[in-house]
XYZ file of C-alpha atoms in Angstrom:
138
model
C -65.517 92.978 -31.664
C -69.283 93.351 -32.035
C -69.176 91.453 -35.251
C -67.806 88.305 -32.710
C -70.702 88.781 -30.270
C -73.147 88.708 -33.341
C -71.208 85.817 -34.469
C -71.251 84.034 -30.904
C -74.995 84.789 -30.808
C -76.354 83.674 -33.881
C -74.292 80.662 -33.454
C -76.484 79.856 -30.143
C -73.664 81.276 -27.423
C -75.350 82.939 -24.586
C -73.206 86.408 -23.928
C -73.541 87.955 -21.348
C -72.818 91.634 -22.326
C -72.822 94.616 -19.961
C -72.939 98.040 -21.848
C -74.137 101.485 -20.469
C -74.605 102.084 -24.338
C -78.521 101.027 -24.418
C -78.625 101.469 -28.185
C -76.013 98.630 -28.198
C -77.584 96.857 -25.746
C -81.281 97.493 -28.479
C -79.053 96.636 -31.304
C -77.016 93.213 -29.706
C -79.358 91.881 -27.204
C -81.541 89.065 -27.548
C -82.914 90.101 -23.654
C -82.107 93.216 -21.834
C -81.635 93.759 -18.239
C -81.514 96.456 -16.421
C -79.927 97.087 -13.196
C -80.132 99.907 -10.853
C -77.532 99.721 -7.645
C -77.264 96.147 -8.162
C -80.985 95.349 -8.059
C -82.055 94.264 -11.388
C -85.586 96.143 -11.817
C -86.657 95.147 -15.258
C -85.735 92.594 -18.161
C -87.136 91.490 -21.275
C -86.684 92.100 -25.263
C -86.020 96.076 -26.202
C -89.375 95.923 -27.530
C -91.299 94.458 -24.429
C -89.667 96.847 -21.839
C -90.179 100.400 -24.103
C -94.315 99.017 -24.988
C -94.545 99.073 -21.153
C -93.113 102.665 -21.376
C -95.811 105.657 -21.548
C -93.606 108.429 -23.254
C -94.536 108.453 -27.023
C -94.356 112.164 -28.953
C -95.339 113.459 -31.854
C -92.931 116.692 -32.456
C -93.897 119.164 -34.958
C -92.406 122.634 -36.162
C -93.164 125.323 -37.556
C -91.716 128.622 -39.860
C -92.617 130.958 -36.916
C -93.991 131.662 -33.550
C -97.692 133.167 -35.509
C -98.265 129.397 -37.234
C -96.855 128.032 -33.777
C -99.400 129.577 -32.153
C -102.315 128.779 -33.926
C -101.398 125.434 -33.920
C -101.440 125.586 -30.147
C -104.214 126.761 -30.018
C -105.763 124.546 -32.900
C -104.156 121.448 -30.631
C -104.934 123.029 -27.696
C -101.277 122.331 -25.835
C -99.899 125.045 -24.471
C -96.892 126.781 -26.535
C -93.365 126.507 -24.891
C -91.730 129.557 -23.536
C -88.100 129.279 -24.937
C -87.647 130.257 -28.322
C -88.098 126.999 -30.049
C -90.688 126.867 -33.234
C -91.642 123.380 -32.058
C -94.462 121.786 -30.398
C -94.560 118.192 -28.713
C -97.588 116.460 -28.225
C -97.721 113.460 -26.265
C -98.939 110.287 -28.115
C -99.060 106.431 -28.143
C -97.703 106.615 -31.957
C -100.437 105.368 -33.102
C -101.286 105.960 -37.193
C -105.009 106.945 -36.052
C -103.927 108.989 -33.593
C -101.387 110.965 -35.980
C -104.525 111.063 -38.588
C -106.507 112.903 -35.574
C -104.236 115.542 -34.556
C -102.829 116.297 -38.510
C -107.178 116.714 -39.117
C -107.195 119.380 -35.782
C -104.406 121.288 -37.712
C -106.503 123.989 -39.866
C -104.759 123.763 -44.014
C -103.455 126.810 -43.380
C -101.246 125.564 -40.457
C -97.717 124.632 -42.201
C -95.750 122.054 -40.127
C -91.825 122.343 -41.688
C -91.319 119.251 -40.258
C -93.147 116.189 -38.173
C -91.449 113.864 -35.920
C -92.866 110.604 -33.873
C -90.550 109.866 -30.875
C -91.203 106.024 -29.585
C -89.832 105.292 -26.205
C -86.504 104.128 -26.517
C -84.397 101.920 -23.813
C -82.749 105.405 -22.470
C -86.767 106.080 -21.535
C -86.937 103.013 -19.787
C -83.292 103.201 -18.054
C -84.606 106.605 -16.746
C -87.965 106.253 -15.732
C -87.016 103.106 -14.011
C -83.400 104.285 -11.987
C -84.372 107.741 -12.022
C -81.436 109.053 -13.936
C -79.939 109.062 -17.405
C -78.202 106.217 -18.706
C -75.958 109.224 -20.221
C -74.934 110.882 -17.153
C -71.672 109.877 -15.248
C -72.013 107.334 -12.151
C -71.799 108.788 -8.793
């Protein structure tokens, strides 16, 4: 089916598709809409709604709760209280902005891994109807 809507679109067809997948709507869509009780409170491409979107992470782990630690403390951000190794440290994605906080880490820091989290169209469902676009209707 979703080869025939890439089909119908390339081929110039305006379709109108209504998803609560917004990954398919990022993928598919041309222009995304989004409505919240009827009321349509934002459209544009994927890419113009989530720049609009503050958000952005970097997420970094580590082996244990020591290097953790002095990574907190090296980033100054405070260090969760559940057991996760992780840290996440908000961020506009920016390369010089990655180069700055990697530089704050001290060589002996290890980071196991590094991830950069972009706002996504789930950000921007949420922060503009005030609930997930992955819990159930009410």
């Amino acid at each position: 089916m979703w080869d025939i809507v890439r089909y119908l679109a390339r081929d110039g067809t305006t379709v109108l598709l209504t998803t609560q997948y917004l990954q398919e709507a990022d993928k598919l869509a041309d222009r995304v809409a989004i409505l919240d009780r009827g009321r349509l409170v934002a459209q544009g491409t994927a890419q113009e709604l989530t720049q609009r979107m503050p958000g952005g992470r970097i997420g970094l782990s580590f082996v244990d709760a020591a290097v953790q630690r002095a990574a907190a403390g090296a980033l100054r951000v405070p260090v969760p209280a559940a057991d996760d190794l992780s840290l996440q440290i908000p961020s506009d994605a920016n390369v010089a902005t990655l180069r700055l906080l990697l530089r704050q880490l001290d060589e002996s820091i290890d980071v196991v891994n590094l991830a950069i989290h972009t706002p996504d169209l789930d950000d921007v469902f949420f922060a503009l109807t005030g609930s997930s676009a992955r819990e159930p209707s009410r």
